[in-house]
Coordinates of C-alpha atoms in Angstrom, one line a residue:
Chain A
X111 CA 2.0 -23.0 19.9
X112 CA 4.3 -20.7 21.6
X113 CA 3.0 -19.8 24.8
X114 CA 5.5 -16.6 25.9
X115 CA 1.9 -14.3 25.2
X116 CA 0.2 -16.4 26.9
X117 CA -2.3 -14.8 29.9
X118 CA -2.8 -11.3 28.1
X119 CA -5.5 -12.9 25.7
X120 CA -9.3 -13.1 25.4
X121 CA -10.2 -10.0 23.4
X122 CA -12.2 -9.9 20.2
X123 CA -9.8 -8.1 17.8
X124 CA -10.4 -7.0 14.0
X125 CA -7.5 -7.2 12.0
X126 CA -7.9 -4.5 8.6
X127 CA -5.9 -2.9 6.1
X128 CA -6.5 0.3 4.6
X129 CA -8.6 1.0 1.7
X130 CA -5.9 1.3 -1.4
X131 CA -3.7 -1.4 0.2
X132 CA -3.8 -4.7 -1.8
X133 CA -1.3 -6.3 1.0
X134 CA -2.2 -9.4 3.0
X135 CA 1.4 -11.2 4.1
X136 CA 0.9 -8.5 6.6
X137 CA -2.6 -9.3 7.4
X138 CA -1.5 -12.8 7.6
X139 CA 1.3 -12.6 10.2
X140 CA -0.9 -10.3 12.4
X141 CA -3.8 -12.8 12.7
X142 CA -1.4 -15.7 13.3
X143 CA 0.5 -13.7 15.6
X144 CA -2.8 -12.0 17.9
X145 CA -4.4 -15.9 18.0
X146 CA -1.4 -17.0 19.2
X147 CA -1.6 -14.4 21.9
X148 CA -5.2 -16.3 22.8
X149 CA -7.3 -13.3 21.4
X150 CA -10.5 -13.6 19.0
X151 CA -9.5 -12.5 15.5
X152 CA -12.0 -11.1 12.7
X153 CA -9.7 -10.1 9.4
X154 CA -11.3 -7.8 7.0
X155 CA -8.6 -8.4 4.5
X156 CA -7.2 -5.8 1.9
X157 CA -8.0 -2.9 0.1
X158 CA -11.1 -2.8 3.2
X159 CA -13.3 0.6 1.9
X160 CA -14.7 2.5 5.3
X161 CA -17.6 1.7 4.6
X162 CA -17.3 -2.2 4.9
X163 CA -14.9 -1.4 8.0
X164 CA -18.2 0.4 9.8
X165 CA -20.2 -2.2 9.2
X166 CA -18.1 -4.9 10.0
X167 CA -17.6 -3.1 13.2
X168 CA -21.1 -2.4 14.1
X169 CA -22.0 -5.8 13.6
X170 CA -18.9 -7.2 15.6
X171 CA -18.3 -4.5 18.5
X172 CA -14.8 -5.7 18.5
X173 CA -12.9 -4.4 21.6
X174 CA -9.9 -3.0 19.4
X175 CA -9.5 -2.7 15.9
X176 CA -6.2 -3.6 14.4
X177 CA -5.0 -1.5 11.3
X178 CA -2.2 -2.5 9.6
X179 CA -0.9 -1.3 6.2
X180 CA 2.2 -1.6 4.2
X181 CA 2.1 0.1 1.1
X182 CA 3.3 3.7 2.3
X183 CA -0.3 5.1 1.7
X184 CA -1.1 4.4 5.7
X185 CA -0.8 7.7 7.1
X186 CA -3.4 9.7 4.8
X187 CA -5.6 6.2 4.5
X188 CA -5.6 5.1 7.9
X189 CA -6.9 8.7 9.5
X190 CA -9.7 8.5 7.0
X191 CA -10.4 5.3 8.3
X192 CA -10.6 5.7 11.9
X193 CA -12.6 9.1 11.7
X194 CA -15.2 7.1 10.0
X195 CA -15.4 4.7 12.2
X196 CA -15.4 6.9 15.6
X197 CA -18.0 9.3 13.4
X198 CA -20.7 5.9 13.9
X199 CA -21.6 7.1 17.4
X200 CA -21.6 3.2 19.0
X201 CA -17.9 3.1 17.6
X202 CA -16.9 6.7 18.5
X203 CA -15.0 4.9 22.2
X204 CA -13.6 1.8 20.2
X205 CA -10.1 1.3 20.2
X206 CA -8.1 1.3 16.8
X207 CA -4.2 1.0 16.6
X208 CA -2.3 0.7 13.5
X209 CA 1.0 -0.1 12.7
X210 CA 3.7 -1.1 9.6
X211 CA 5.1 0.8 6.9
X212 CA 2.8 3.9 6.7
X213 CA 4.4 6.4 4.1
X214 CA 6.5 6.7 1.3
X215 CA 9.5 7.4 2.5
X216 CA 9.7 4.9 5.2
X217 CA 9.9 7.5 7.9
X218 CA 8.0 7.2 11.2
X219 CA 8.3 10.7 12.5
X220 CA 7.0 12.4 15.2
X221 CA 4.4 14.8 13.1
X222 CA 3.3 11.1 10.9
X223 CA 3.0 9.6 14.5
X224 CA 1.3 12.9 15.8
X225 CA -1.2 12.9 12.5
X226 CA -2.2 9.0 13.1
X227 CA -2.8 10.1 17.1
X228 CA -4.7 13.4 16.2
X229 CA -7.2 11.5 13.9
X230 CA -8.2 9.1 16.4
X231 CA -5.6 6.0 17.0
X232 CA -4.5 4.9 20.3
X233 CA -1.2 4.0 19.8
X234 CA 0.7 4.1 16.4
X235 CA 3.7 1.3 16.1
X236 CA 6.3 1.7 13.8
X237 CA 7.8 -0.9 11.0
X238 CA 10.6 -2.1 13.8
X239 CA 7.9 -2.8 16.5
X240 CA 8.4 -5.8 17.9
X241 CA 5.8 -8.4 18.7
X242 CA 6.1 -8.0 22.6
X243 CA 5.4 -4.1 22.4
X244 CA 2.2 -5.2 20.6
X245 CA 1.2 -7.6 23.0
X246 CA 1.8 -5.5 26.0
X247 CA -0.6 -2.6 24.3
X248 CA -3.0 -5.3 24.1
X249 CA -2.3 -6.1 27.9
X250 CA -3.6 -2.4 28.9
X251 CA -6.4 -2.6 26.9
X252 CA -7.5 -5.8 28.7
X253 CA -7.0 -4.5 32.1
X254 CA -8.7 -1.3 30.9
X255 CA -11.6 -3.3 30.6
X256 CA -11.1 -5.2 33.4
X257 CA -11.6 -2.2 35.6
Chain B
X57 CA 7.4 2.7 -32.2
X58 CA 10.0 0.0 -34.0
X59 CA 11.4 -0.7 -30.8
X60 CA 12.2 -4.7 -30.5
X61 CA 9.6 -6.9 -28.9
X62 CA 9.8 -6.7 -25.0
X63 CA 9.7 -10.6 -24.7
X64 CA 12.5 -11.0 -27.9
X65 CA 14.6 -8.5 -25.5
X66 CA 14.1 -10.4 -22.3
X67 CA 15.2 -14.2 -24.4
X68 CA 17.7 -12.5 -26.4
X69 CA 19.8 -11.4 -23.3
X70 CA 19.1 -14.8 -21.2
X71 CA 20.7 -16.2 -24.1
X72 CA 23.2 -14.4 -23.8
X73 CA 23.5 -15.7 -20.1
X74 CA 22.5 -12.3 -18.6
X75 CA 19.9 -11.0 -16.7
X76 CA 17.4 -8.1 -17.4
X77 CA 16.9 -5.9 -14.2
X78 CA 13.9 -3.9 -13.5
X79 CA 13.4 -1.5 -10.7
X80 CA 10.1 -1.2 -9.1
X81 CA 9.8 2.7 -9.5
X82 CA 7.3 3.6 -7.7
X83 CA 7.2 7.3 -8.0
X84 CA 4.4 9.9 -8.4
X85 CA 6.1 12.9 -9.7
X86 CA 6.7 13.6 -12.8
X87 CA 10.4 15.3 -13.0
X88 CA 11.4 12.6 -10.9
X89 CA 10.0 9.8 -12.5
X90 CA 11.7 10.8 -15.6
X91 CA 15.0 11.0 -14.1
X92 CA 14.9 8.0 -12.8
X93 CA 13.9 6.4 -16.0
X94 CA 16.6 8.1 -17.8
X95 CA 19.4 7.1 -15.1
X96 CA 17.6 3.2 -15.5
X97 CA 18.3 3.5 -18.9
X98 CA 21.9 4.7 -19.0
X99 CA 22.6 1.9 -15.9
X100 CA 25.6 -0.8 -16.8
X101 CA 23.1 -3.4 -16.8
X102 CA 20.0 -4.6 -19.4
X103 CA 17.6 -2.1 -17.8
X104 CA 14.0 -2.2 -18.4
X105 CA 11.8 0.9 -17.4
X106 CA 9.0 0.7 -15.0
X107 CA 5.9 3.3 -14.6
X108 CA 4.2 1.4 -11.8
X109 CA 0.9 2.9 -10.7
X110 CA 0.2 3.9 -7.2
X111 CA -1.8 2.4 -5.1
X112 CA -5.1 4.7 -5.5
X113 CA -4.9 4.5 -9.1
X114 CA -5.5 0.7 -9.0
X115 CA -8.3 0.7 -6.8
X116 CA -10.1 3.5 -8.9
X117 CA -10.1 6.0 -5.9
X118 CA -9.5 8.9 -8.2
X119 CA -10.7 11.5 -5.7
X120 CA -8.1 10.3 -3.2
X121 CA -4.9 10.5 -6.0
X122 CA -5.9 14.0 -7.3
X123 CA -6.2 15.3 -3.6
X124 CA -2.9 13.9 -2.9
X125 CA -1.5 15.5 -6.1
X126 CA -2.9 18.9 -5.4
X127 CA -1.4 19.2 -1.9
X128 CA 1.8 18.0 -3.2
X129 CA 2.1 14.5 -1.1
X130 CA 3.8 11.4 -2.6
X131 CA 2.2 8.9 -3.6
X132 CA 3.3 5.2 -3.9
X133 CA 3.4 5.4 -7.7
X134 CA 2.5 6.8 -10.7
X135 CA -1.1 8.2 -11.1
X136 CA -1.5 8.3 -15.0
X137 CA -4.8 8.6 -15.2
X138 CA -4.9 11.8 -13.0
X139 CA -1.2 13.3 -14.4
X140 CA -2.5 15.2 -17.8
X141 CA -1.6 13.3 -21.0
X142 CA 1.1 16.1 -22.0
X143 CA 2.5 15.8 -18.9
X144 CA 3.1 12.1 -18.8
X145 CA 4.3 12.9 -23.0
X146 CA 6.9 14.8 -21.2
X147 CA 8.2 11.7 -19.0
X148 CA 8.2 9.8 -21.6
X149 CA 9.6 12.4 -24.4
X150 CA 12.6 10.1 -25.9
X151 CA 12.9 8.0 -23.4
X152 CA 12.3 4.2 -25.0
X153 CA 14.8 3.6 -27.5
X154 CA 15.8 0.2 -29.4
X155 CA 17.8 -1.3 -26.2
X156 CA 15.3 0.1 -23.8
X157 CA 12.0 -0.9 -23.1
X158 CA 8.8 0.5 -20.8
X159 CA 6.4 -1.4 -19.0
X160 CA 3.1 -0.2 -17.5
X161 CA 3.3 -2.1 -14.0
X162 CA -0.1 -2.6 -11.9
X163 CA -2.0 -5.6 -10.3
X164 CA -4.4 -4.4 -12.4
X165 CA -4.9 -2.2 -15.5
X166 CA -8.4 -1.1 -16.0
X167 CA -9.8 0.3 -19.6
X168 CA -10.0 3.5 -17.4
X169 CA -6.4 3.4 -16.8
X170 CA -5.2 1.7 -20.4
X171 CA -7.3 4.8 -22.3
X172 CA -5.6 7.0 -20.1
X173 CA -2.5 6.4 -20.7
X174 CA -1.1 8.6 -23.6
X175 CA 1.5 6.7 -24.8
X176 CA 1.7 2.6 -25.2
X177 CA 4.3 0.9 -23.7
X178 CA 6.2 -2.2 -24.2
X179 CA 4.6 -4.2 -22.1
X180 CA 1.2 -3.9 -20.0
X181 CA 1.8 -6.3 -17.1
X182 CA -0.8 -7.4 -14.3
X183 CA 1.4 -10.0 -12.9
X184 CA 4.2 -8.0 -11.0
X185 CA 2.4 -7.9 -7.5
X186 CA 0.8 -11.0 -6.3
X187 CA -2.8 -11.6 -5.0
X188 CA -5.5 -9.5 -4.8
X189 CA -8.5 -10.2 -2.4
X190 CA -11.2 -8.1 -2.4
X191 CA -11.9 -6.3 -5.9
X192 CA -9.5 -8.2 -8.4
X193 CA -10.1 -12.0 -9.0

């Protein structure tokens, strides 16, 4: 195992996609890639309804959820997804990011980024994010809990 | 239509030691989907057209496709089941002709979506994206 993430572990992550996106490679990667960093990972898998998210979450209390969605219906699916889950008033403080390749036309502008940060993410990371800008999000979030 | 068999088309040009190329198209409005169909067909290569469904479609989420179609945002494919049937005639008006073949492209292709769709292609394929976790088996 690569240990270059090493330290910034320990948190109890779910990893989703979005509800139309039949994806997993991603999915995949991500779960390899957030163990390897040391942290606790809980993959919904694809085409995840908000409804199955919310109750996955309730029942897990993970510290962050992890969004990630290819298929270029991201934008419009993931803001759904996050407003239901901070509507469930023991979720409304929990984390969620999401990342990958979240519309149509490939673009990661600042009124997509502005959309995804408006309905409730955290952080938004584009398709050319690499894995260390990941892992030092997840850094902050750890010391944020840490205080 | 007296169009050639879509698998007789595909043998009869490896055959010939060629290959048959077919973009992915993934396209929600209508004007553009048929120009692109149109400049597939005319192409310097053996073209086969693609209508491949968007993402919504698939997964039966209806309300999501019509609200995305009403407030004018691309989708990741073709909604034919939300598209009216004249509308979609109009894509399709002339398009397939003896050298140039259509193929209905999703992971999966519901009844819903197969009686929705107003005019038969080619081919119906559930095999051009690969696996499918949570609804599809």
């Amino acid at each position: 195992m690569d240990d270059s993430y090493s330290g910034v572990g320990e948190l109890h992550l779910v990893v989703t996609s979005v509800s139309s996106d039949s994806h997993t490679w991603n999915l995949v990667y991500l779960q390899l890639l957030l163990e390897e960093m040391g942290h606790d990972v809980t993959n919904l898998g694809a085409c995840v309804p908000e409804a199955l998210l919310v109750d996955r979450c309730r029942d897990i209390s993970p510290d962050l959820v992890v969004m990630s969605s290819v298929n270029g219906h991201g934008w419009t699916d993931g803001a759904r997804a996050v407003r239901a889950l901070h509507a469930v008033p023991e979720l409304a403080q929990t984390p969620a990011i999401i990342g990958g390749k979240l519309s149509i036309d490939g673009l990661h502008g600042t009124e997509l980024r502005e959309s995804l940060l408006d309905a409730g993410f955290d952080e938004v990371f584009a398709d050319d994010a690499r894995p260390e800008a990941l892992a030092d999000y997840l850094a902050t979030v750890r010391r944020r809990q840490a205080v | 239509m007296n169009a050639p068999n879509f698998g007789d088309i595909v043998l009869a040009t490896a055959a010939d030691h060629n290959l048959v190329v077919q973009p992915r198209m993934g396209v929600s409005r209508p004007d553009v989907m048929r120009r692109e169909l149109l400049a597939t067909r005319t192409a310097r290569a053996h073209t086969v057209g693609t209508i491949t469904l968007d993402s919504y479609t698939r997964v039966g989420d209806h309300e999501s496709a019509r609200a995305a179609l009403a407030s004018g945002v691309d989708l990741n494919g073709y909604p034919i089941v939300d598209h009216s049937d004249a509308v979609t005639r109009r894509v399709l008006d002339g398009v397939c002709t003896p050298d140039f073949q259509m193929e209905y492209c999703s992971s999966s292709l519901t009844t819903t979506i197969l009686m929705s769709a107003p005019v038969v292609p080619s081919v119906l394929s559930g095999m051009c994206w690969p696996p499918r976790s949570r609804f599809e088996p």
